[in-house]
PDB file of C-alpha atoms and ligand atoms in Angstrom:
ATOM      1  CA  UNK A   1      14.604  -7.176 -11.021  1.00 73.00           C
ATOM      2  CA  UNK A   2      14.925  -5.191  -7.789  1.00 90.00           C
ATOM      3  CA  UNK A   3      12.306  -2.522  -7.415  1.00 97.00           C
ATOM      4  CA  UNK A   4      13.309   0.514  -5.412  1.00 97.00           C
ATOM      5  CA  UNK A   5      11.420   3.455  -3.982  1.00 98.00           C
ATOM      6  CA  UNK A   6      10.851   6.076  -6.649  1.00 98.00           C
ATOM      7  CA  UNK A   7      10.978   3.561  -9.512  1.00 98.00           C
ATOM      8  CA  UNK A   8       8.079   3.363 -11.928  1.00 98.00           C
ATOM      9  CA  UNK A   9       6.053   0.280 -10.999  1.00 98.00           C
ATOM     10  CA  UNK A  10       6.444  -2.203 -13.864  1.00 98.00           C
ATOM     11  CA  UNK A  11       3.287  -2.515 -15.941  1.00 98.00           C
ATOM     12  CA  UNK A  12       1.785  -5.899 -16.826  1.00 98.00           C
ATOM     13  CA  UNK A  13      -1.316  -7.602 -18.108  1.00 98.00           C
ATOM     14  CA  UNK A  14      -2.569 -10.535 -16.036  1.00 98.00           C
ATOM     15  CA  UNK A  15      -5.496 -12.875 -15.467  1.00 98.00           C
ATOM     16  CA  UNK A  16      -7.345 -12.039 -12.265  1.00 98.00           C
ATOM     17  CA  UNK A  17     -10.517 -13.067 -10.481  1.00 98.00           C
ATOM     18  CA  UNK A  18     -12.031  -9.868 -11.987  1.00 97.00           C
ATOM     19  CA  UNK A  19     -10.968 -10.709 -15.569  1.00 98.00           C
ATOM     20  CA  UNK A  20      -7.875  -9.651 -17.497  1.00 98.00           C
ATOM     21  CA  UNK A  21      -6.307  -6.502 -16.066  1.00 98.00           C
ATOM     22  CA  UNK A  22      -3.699  -4.137 -17.425  1.00 98.00           C
ATOM     23  CA  UNK A  23      -2.156  -2.898 -14.185  1.00 98.00           C
ATOM     24  CA  UNK A  24      -1.530   0.762 -15.032  1.00 98.00           C
ATOM     25  CA  UNK A  25      -4.905   1.100 -16.755  1.00 98.00           C
ATOM     26  CA  UNK A  26      -6.642  -0.586 -13.825  1.00 98.00           C
ATOM     27  CA  UNK A  27      -4.976   1.849 -11.413  1.00 98.00           C
ATOM     28  CA  UNK A  28      -6.149   4.884 -13.362  1.00 98.00           C
ATOM     29  CA  UNK A  29      -5.732   7.924 -11.096  1.00 98.00           C
ATOM     30  CA  UNK A  30      -5.766   5.893  -7.894  1.00 98.00           C
ATOM     31  CA  UNK A  31      -3.100   4.784  -5.481  1.00 98.00           C
ATOM     32  CA  UNK A  32      -2.600   1.012  -5.411  1.00 98.00           C
ATOM     33  CA  UNK A  33      -1.453  -1.728  -3.058  1.00 98.00           C
ATOM     34  CA  UNK A  34      -0.096  -4.800  -4.862  1.00 98.00           C
ATOM     35  CA  UNK A  35       0.532  -7.641  -2.426  1.00 98.00           C
ATOM     36  CA  UNK A  36       1.597 -11.235  -2.892  1.00 97.00           C
ATOM     37  CA  UNK A  37       0.846 -14.228  -0.710  1.00 96.00           C
ATOM     38  CA  UNK A  38       2.601 -17.586  -0.862  1.00 96.00           C
ATOM     39  CA  UNK A  39      -0.195 -19.986  -1.717  1.00 95.00           C
ATOM     40  CA  UNK A  40      -3.951 -20.491  -1.845  1.00 97.00           C
ATOM     41  CA  UNK A  41      -5.691 -22.570   0.818  1.00 97.00           C
ATOM     42  CA  UNK A  42      -3.123 -21.704   3.505  1.00 96.00           C
ATOM     43  CA  UNK A  43      -4.090 -20.415   6.948  1.00 97.00           C
ATOM     44  CA  UNK A  44      -2.173 -17.136   7.335  1.00 97.00           C
ATOM     45  CA  UNK A  45      -3.068 -16.052   3.788  1.00 97.00           C
ATOM     46  CA  UNK A  46      -6.721 -16.823   4.457  1.00 98.00           C
ATOM     47  CA  UNK A  47      -6.743 -14.419   7.427  1.00 98.00           C
ATOM     48  CA  UNK A  48      -4.893 -11.729   5.446  1.00 98.00           C
ATOM     49  CA  UNK A  49      -7.287 -11.863   2.510  1.00 98.00           C
ATOM     50  CA  UNK A  50     -10.250 -11.709   4.881  1.00 98.00           C
ATOM     51  CA  UNK A  51      -8.814  -8.639   6.602  1.00 98.00           C
ATOM     52  CA  UNK A  52      -8.038  -6.947   3.280  1.00 98.00           C
ATOM     53  CA  UNK A  53     -11.660  -7.527   2.208  1.00 98.00           C
ATOM     54  CA  UNK A  54     -13.030  -6.115   5.471  1.00 98.00           C
ATOM     55  CA  UNK A  55     -10.772  -3.051   5.200  1.00 98.00           C
ATOM     56  CA  UNK A  56     -11.595  -2.343   1.535  1.00 98.00           C
ATOM     57  CA  UNK A  57     -13.862   0.613   2.474  1.00 98.00           C
ATOM     58  CA  UNK A  58     -10.881   2.176   4.296  1.00 98.00           C
ATOM     59  CA  UNK A  59      -8.689   1.757   1.192  1.00 98.00           C
ATOM     60  CA  UNK A  60     -11.528   3.211  -0.931  1.00 98.00           C
ATOM     61  CA  UNK A  61     -11.656   6.294   1.337  1.00 98.00           C
ATOM     62  CA  UNK A  62      -7.978   6.821   0.554  1.00 98.00           C
ATOM     63  CA  UNK A  63      -8.522   6.503  -3.226  1.00 98.00           C
ATOM     64  CA  UNK A  64      -6.460   3.304  -3.073  1.00 98.00           C
ATOM     65  CA  UNK A  65      -7.148   0.098  -5.015  1.00 98.00           C
ATOM     66  CA  UNK A  66      -5.907  -3.233  -3.702  1.00 98.00           C
ATOM     67  CA  UNK A  67      -4.866  -6.288  -5.700  1.00 98.00           C
ATOM     68  CA  UNK A  68      -3.553  -9.637  -4.433  1.00 98.00           C
ATOM     69  CA  UNK A  69      -1.368 -12.208  -6.180  1.00 98.00           C
ATOM     70  CA  UNK A  70      -0.229 -15.771  -5.854  1.00 95.00           C
ATOM     71  CA  UNK A  71       1.213 -18.263  -8.312  1.00 96.00           C
ATOM     72  CA  UNK A  72      -1.908 -20.433  -8.094  1.00 96.00           C
ATOM     73  CA  UNK A  73      -4.340 -20.593 -11.039  1.00 97.00           C
ATOM     74  CA  UNK A  74      -7.680 -18.838 -11.372  1.00 97.00           C
ATOM     75  CA  UNK A  75      -9.891 -21.815 -10.491  1.00 97.00           C
ATOM     76  CA  UNK A  76      -7.922 -22.265  -7.275  1.00 98.00           C
ATOM     77  CA  UNK A  77      -8.380 -18.563  -6.364  1.00 97.00           C
ATOM     78  CA  UNK A  78     -12.101 -18.903  -7.048  1.00 97.00           C
ATOM     79  CA  UNK A  79     -12.466 -21.998  -4.879  1.00 97.00           C
ATOM     80  CA  UNK A  80     -10.419 -20.477  -2.077  1.00 97.00           C
ATOM     81  CA  UNK A  81     -12.494 -17.245  -2.164  1.00 97.00           C
ATOM     82  CA  UNK A  82     -15.483 -19.288  -1.009  1.00 97.00           C
ATOM     83  CA  UNK A  83     -13.497 -20.516   2.010  1.00 97.00           C
ATOM     84  CA  UNK A  84     -12.373 -16.963   2.806  1.00 97.00           C
ATOM     85  CA  UNK A  85     -15.957 -15.732   2.755  1.00 97.00           C
ATOM     86  CA  UNK A  86     -17.084 -18.656   4.896  1.00 97.00           C
ATOM     87  CA  UNK A  87     -14.325 -18.425   7.506  1.00 98.00           C
ATOM     88  CA  UNK A  88     -13.486 -14.697   7.582  1.00 97.00           C
ATOM     89  CA  UNK A  89     -16.972 -13.253   7.212  1.00 94.00           C
ATOM     90  CA  UNK A  90     -16.043 -11.158   4.182  1.00 96.00           C
ATOM     91  CA  UNK A  91     -16.306 -11.761   0.448  1.00 96.00           C
ATOM     92  CA  UNK A  92     -13.087 -11.065  -1.450  1.00 98.00           C
ATOM     93  CA  UNK A  93     -14.004  -7.756  -3.055  1.00 97.00           C
ATOM     94  CA  UNK A  94     -10.812  -6.977  -4.989  1.00 98.00           C
ATOM     95  CA  UNK A  95      -8.957  -8.783  -7.805  1.00 98.00           C
ATOM     96  CA  UNK A  96      -6.507 -11.590  -7.154  1.00 98.00           C
ATOM     97  CA  UNK A  97      -3.902 -12.200  -9.842  1.00 98.00           C
ATOM     98  CA  UNK A  98      -3.469 -15.819 -10.982  1.00 98.00           C
ATOM     99  CA  UNK A  99       0.251 -15.766 -11.715  1.00 97.00           C
ATOM    100  CA  UNK A 100       0.801 -19.424 -12.648  1.00 96.00           C
ATOM    101  CA  UNK A 101       3.510 -18.488 -15.152  1.00 96.00           C
ATOM    102  CA  UNK A 102       5.197 -16.252 -12.509  1.00 96.00           C
ATOM    103  CA  UNK A 103       5.328 -13.360 -14.944  1.00 97.00           C
ATOM    104  CA  UNK A 104       4.325 -10.734 -12.390  1.00 98.00           C
ATOM    105  CA  UNK A 105       6.164 -12.445  -9.512  1.00 97.00           C
ATOM    106  CA  UNK A 106       9.394 -12.323 -11.490  1.00 96.00           C
ATOM    107  CA  UNK A 107       8.783  -8.757 -12.633  1.00 97.00           C
ATOM    108  CA  UNK A 108       8.383  -7.656  -8.991  1.00 98.00           C
ATOM    109  CA  UNK A 109      11.011 -10.050  -7.537  1.00 96.00           C
ATOM    110  CA  UNK A 110       8.417 -11.708  -5.297  1.00 96.00           C
ATOM    111  CA  UNK A 111      10.059 -15.147  -5.327  1.00 95.00           C
ATOM    112  CA  UNK A 112      13.059 -15.332  -3.009  1.00 95.00           C
ATOM    113  CA  UNK A 113      14.674 -18.701  -3.826  1.00 94.00           C
ATOM    114  CA  UNK A 114      16.473 -19.040  -0.504  1.00 94.00           C
ATOM    115  CA  UNK A 115      13.098 -18.760   1.241  1.00 94.00           C
ATOM    116  CA  UNK A 116      11.167 -20.864  -1.299  1.00 92.00           C
ATOM    117  CA  UNK A 117      11.793 -21.826  -4.927  1.00 91.00           C
ATOM    118  CA  UNK A 118       8.144 -22.136  -5.694  1.00 91.00           C
ATOM    119  CA  UNK A 119       6.080 -19.684  -3.646  1.00 93.00           C
ATOM    120  CA  UNK A 120       6.010 -15.922  -3.502  1.00 94.00           C
ATOM    121  CA  UNK A 121       6.981 -14.262  -0.224  1.00 95.00           C
ATOM    122  CA  UNK A 122       4.654 -11.676   1.327  1.00 97.00           C
ATOM    123  CA  UNK A 123       5.612  -8.625  -0.722  1.00 97.00           C
ATOM    124  CA  UNK A 124       3.785  -5.296  -0.607  1.00 98.00           C
ATOM    125  CA  UNK A 125       4.126  -2.415  -3.040  1.00 98.00           C
ATOM    126  CA  UNK A 126       2.332   0.875  -2.481  1.00 98.00           C
ATOM    127  CA  UNK A 127       2.203   2.836  -5.722  1.00 98.00           C
ATOM    128  CA  UNK A 128       1.065   6.430  -6.219  1.00 98.00           C
ATOM    129  CA  UNK A 129      -1.155   7.728  -9.042  1.00 98.00           C
ATOM    130  CA  UNK A 130       1.915   8.685 -11.112  1.00 98.00           C
ATOM    131  CA  UNK A 131       2.851   4.953 -10.883  1.00 98.00           C
ATOM    132  CA  UNK A 132       5.887   5.577  -8.680  1.00 98.00           C
ATOM    133  CA  UNK A 133       6.669   3.002  -5.998  1.00 98.00           C
ATOM    134  CA  UNK A 134       6.345   4.689  -2.601  1.00 98.00           C
ATOM    135  CA  UNK A 135       6.698   1.727  -0.222  1.00 98.00           C
ATOM    136  CA  UNK A 136       8.028  -1.815  -0.389  1.00 98.00           C
ATOM    137  CA  UNK A 137       7.713  -4.434   2.356  1.00 97.00           C
ATOM    138  CA  UNK A 138       8.761  -8.083   2.472  1.00 97.00           C
ATOM    139  CA  UNK A 139       7.461 -10.464   5.117  1.00 97.00           C
ATOM    140  CA  UNK A 140       8.101 -14.196   5.485  1.00 96.00           C
ATOM    141  CA  UNK A 141       5.353 -16.702   4.759  1.00 95.00           C
ATOM    142  CA  UNK A 142       4.856 -17.446   8.445  1.00 95.00           C
ATOM    143  CA  UNK A 143       4.067 -13.859   9.516  1.00 97.00           C
ATOM    144  CA  UNK A 144       0.790 -12.237   8.558  1.00 97.00           C
ATOM    145  CA  UNK A 145       1.052  -8.566   7.701  1.00 98.00           C
ATOM    146  CA  UNK A 146      -0.578  -5.713   9.610  1.00 98.00           C
ATOM    147  CA  UNK A 147      -3.092  -4.093   7.254  1.00 98.00           C
ATOM    148  CA  UNK A 148      -3.752  -1.258   9.727  1.00 98.00           C
ATOM    149  CA  UNK A 149      -0.086  -0.368   9.287  1.00 98.00           C
ATOM    150  CA  UNK A 150      -0.573  -0.260   5.516  1.00 98.00           C
ATOM    151  CA  UNK A 151      -3.409   2.227   5.955  1.00 98.00           C
ATOM    152  CA  UNK A 152      -1.241   4.267   8.328  1.00 98.00           C
ATOM    153  CA  UNK A 153       1.594   4.429   5.786  1.00 98.00           C
ATOM    154  CA  UNK A 154      -0.801   5.423   3.012  1.00 98.00           C
ATOM    155  CA  UNK A 155      -2.113   8.244   5.226  1.00 98.00           C
ATOM    156  CA  UNK A 156       1.455   9.404   5.790  1.00 98.00           C
ATOM    157  CA  UNK A 157       2.397   9.168   2.099  1.00 98.00           C
ATOM    158  CA  UNK A 158      -0.698  11.106   1.088  1.00 98.00           C
ATOM    159  CA  UNK A 159       0.007  13.833   3.665  1.00 97.00           C
ATOM    160  CA  UNK A 160       3.508  14.212   2.251  1.00 97.00           C
ATOM    161  CA  UNK A 161       2.158  14.370  -1.302  1.00 96.00           C
ATOM    162  CA  UNK A 162      -0.584  16.874  -0.478  1.00 96.00           C
ATOM    163  CA  UNK A 163       0.878  19.057   2.299  1.00 95.00           C
ATOM    164  CA  UNK A 164       4.706  18.787   2.398  1.00 94.00           C
ATOM    165  CA  UNK A 165       4.729  17.169   5.822  1.00 97.00           C
ATOM    166  CA  UNK A 166       6.421  14.035   7.141  1.00 98.00           C
ATOM    167  CA  UNK A 167       5.192  11.946  10.069  1.00 98.00           C
ATOM    168  CA  UNK A 168       7.193  11.159  13.218  1.00 98.00           C
ATOM    169  CA  UNK A 169       7.813   7.880  15.012  1.00 98.00           C
ATOM    170  CA  UNK A 170       4.652   5.915  15.807  1.00 97.00           C
ATOM    171  CA  UNK A 171       2.532   8.659  14.258  1.00 98.00           C
ATOM    172  CA  UNK A 172      -1.140   7.955  13.868  1.00 95.00           C
ATOM    173  CA  UNK A 173      -3.911   9.808  12.120  1.00 95.00           C
ATOM    174  CA  UNK A 174      -4.644  13.051  13.994  1.00 96.00           C
ATOM    175  CA  UNK A 175      -1.203  13.429  15.595  1.00 97.00           C
ATOM    176  CA  UNK A 176       1.080  16.374  14.895  1.00 97.00           C
ATOM    177  CA  UNK A 177       3.274  16.221  11.784  1.00 98.00           C
ATOM    178  CA  UNK A 178       6.769  17.427  10.845  1.00 98.00           C
ATOM    179  CA  UNK A 179       7.422  20.040   8.192  1.00 97.00           C
ATOM    180  CA  UNK A 180       9.776  18.554   5.594  1.00 96.00           C
ATOM    181  CA  UNK A 181      13.281  20.083   5.613  1.00 95.00           C
ATOM    182  CA  UNK A 182      13.083  21.426   2.039  1.00 95.00           C
ATOM    183  CA  UNK A 183      10.410  23.951   3.117  1.00 96.00           C
ATOM    184  CA  UNK A 184      12.022  27.160   4.438  1.00 96.00           C
ATOM    185  CA  UNK A 185      10.701  28.835   7.605  1.00 96.00           C
ATOM    186  CA  UNK A 186       9.457  31.683   5.446  1.00 96.00           C
ATOM    187  CA  UNK A 187       7.487  29.337   3.177  1.00 96.00           C
ATOM    188  CA  UNK A 188       6.317  27.329   6.190  1.00 96.00           C
ATOM    189  CA  UNK A 189       4.641  30.435   7.634  1.00 95.00           C
ATOM    190  CA  UNK A 190       2.566  30.667   4.479  1.00 94.00           C
ATOM    191  CA  UNK A 191       1.992  26.947   3.924  1.00 94.00           C
ATOM    192  CA  UNK A 192       0.984  26.152   7.500  1.00 95.00           C
ATOM    193  CA  UNK A 193      -1.525  28.768   8.638  1.00 93.00           C
ATOM    194  CA  UNK A 194      -2.211  26.747  11.806  1.00 95.00           C
ATOM    195  CA  UNK A 195       1.380  27.613  12.767  1.00 95.00           C
ATOM    196  CA  UNK A 196       4.391  25.531  13.707  1.00 97.00           C
ATOM    197  CA  UNK A 197       6.751  25.061  16.618  1.00 97.00           C
ATOM    198  CA  UNK A 198      10.481  24.844  15.926  1.00 97.00           C
ATOM    199  CA  UNK A 199      11.932  22.474  18.557  1.00 97.00           C
ATOM    200  CA  UNK A 200      15.174  22.694  16.568  1.00 97.00           C
ATOM    201  CA  UNK A 201      15.646  24.480  13.237  1.00 96.00           C
ATOM    202  CA  UNK A 202      15.341  21.039  11.546  1.00 96.00           C
ATOM    203  CA  UNK A 203      12.469  19.768  13.736  1.00 98.00           C
ATOM    204  CA  UNK A 204       9.366  21.816  13.112  1.00 98.00           C
ATOM    205  CA  UNK A 205       6.027  20.527  14.368  1.00 98.00           C
ATOM    206  CA  UNK A 206       2.639  21.481  12.952  1.00 97.00           C
ATOM    207  CA  UNK A 207      -0.902  20.172  13.500  1.00 97.00           C
ATOM    208  CA  UNK A 208      -1.944  17.526  10.955  1.00 97.00           C
ATOM    209  CA  UNK A 209      -2.830  19.777   8.008  1.00 96.00           C
ATOM    210  CA  UNK A 210      -5.984  17.976   6.865  1.00 94.00           C
ATOM    211  CA  UNK A 211      -7.397  18.058  10.408  1.00 93.00           C
ATOM    212  CA  UNK A 212      -7.368  21.834  10.718  1.00 84.00           C
ATOM    213  CA  UNK A 213      -9.753  24.165   8.912  1.00 78.00           C
ATOM    214  CA  UNK A 214      -6.889  26.650   8.464  1.00 74.00           C
ATOM    215  CA  UNK A 215      -5.137  24.529   5.842  1.00 71.00           C
ATOM    216  CA  UNK A 216      -5.568  23.954   2.125  1.00 65.00           C
ATOM    217  CA  UNK A 217      -3.674  21.219   0.220  1.00 66.00           C
ATOM    218  CA  UNK A 218      -0.431  22.238  -1.461  1.00 61.00           C
ATOM    219  CA  UNK A 219       2.087  20.098  -3.279  1.00 51.00           C
ATOM    220  CA  UNK A 220       5.642  19.224  -2.241  1.00 47.00           C
TER     221      UNK A 220
HETATM  222  C1  BEZ B 301       0.131 -19.531   5.369  1.00 72.27           C
HETATM  223  O1  BEZ B 301      -0.377 -18.688   4.646  1.00 72.27           O
HETATM  224  O2  BEZ B 301      -0.432 -19.922   6.369  1.00 72.27           O
HETATM  225  C2  BEZ B 301       1.487 -20.069   5.074  1.00 72.27           C
HETATM  226  C3  BEZ B 301       1.899 -20.213   3.761  1.00 72.27           C
HETATM  227  C4  BEZ B 301       3.152 -20.769   3.512  1.00 72.27           C
HETATM  228  C5  BEZ B 301       3.965 -21.143   4.576  1.00 72.27           C
HETATM  229  C6  BEZ B 301       3.551 -20.962   5.885  1.00 72.27           C
HETATM  230  C7  BEZ B 301       2.303 -20.433   6.136  1.00 72.27           C
END
């Protein structure tokens, strides 16, 4: 099944290194990052899982839970976790789904047969608290993902959800934002007390709303 932006993230129950989890229940009111990796005891995956563990406090700050997946069984995940701690200097501090029966991989279309019949590709799904899919990414097995970029996208998604702004090319936390087109100039004057600059009628720049004391959260 192809999962598109705006779809409800399919729910599932799965065995994980933190016990059985019902995905939607586990998410609760949080955002979530569900990411697959091809196989346990592989080098690129080992570095990714180590980085995810080190960055967990940053995901926590963003009210975002993270959960990994591969088609290897639970005892393999548990053995591999020891290697990750030993080599990456961080204990895996989030659940890893043991998807031996490929139930979740199939549900999220994480196996791309022309890349590999047996292993999941590097999929990422960012899901908001209403369980809507807000971002999908697919990387090949040979390329490790950039977890700083995931945090950057989550910051952008949360700014859109809370303040009706979008973020421009190469935006990073603290940079100016763009007022989304559906907000009229009249409403923008009220919504953005720090002010805005209209470079063009469709390109209106405002300071990052949660970095100015003039702004309170609104919804889109
Ligand atoms: C890795 O994680 O290192 C990896 C996994 C499958 C194919 C290539 C690399």
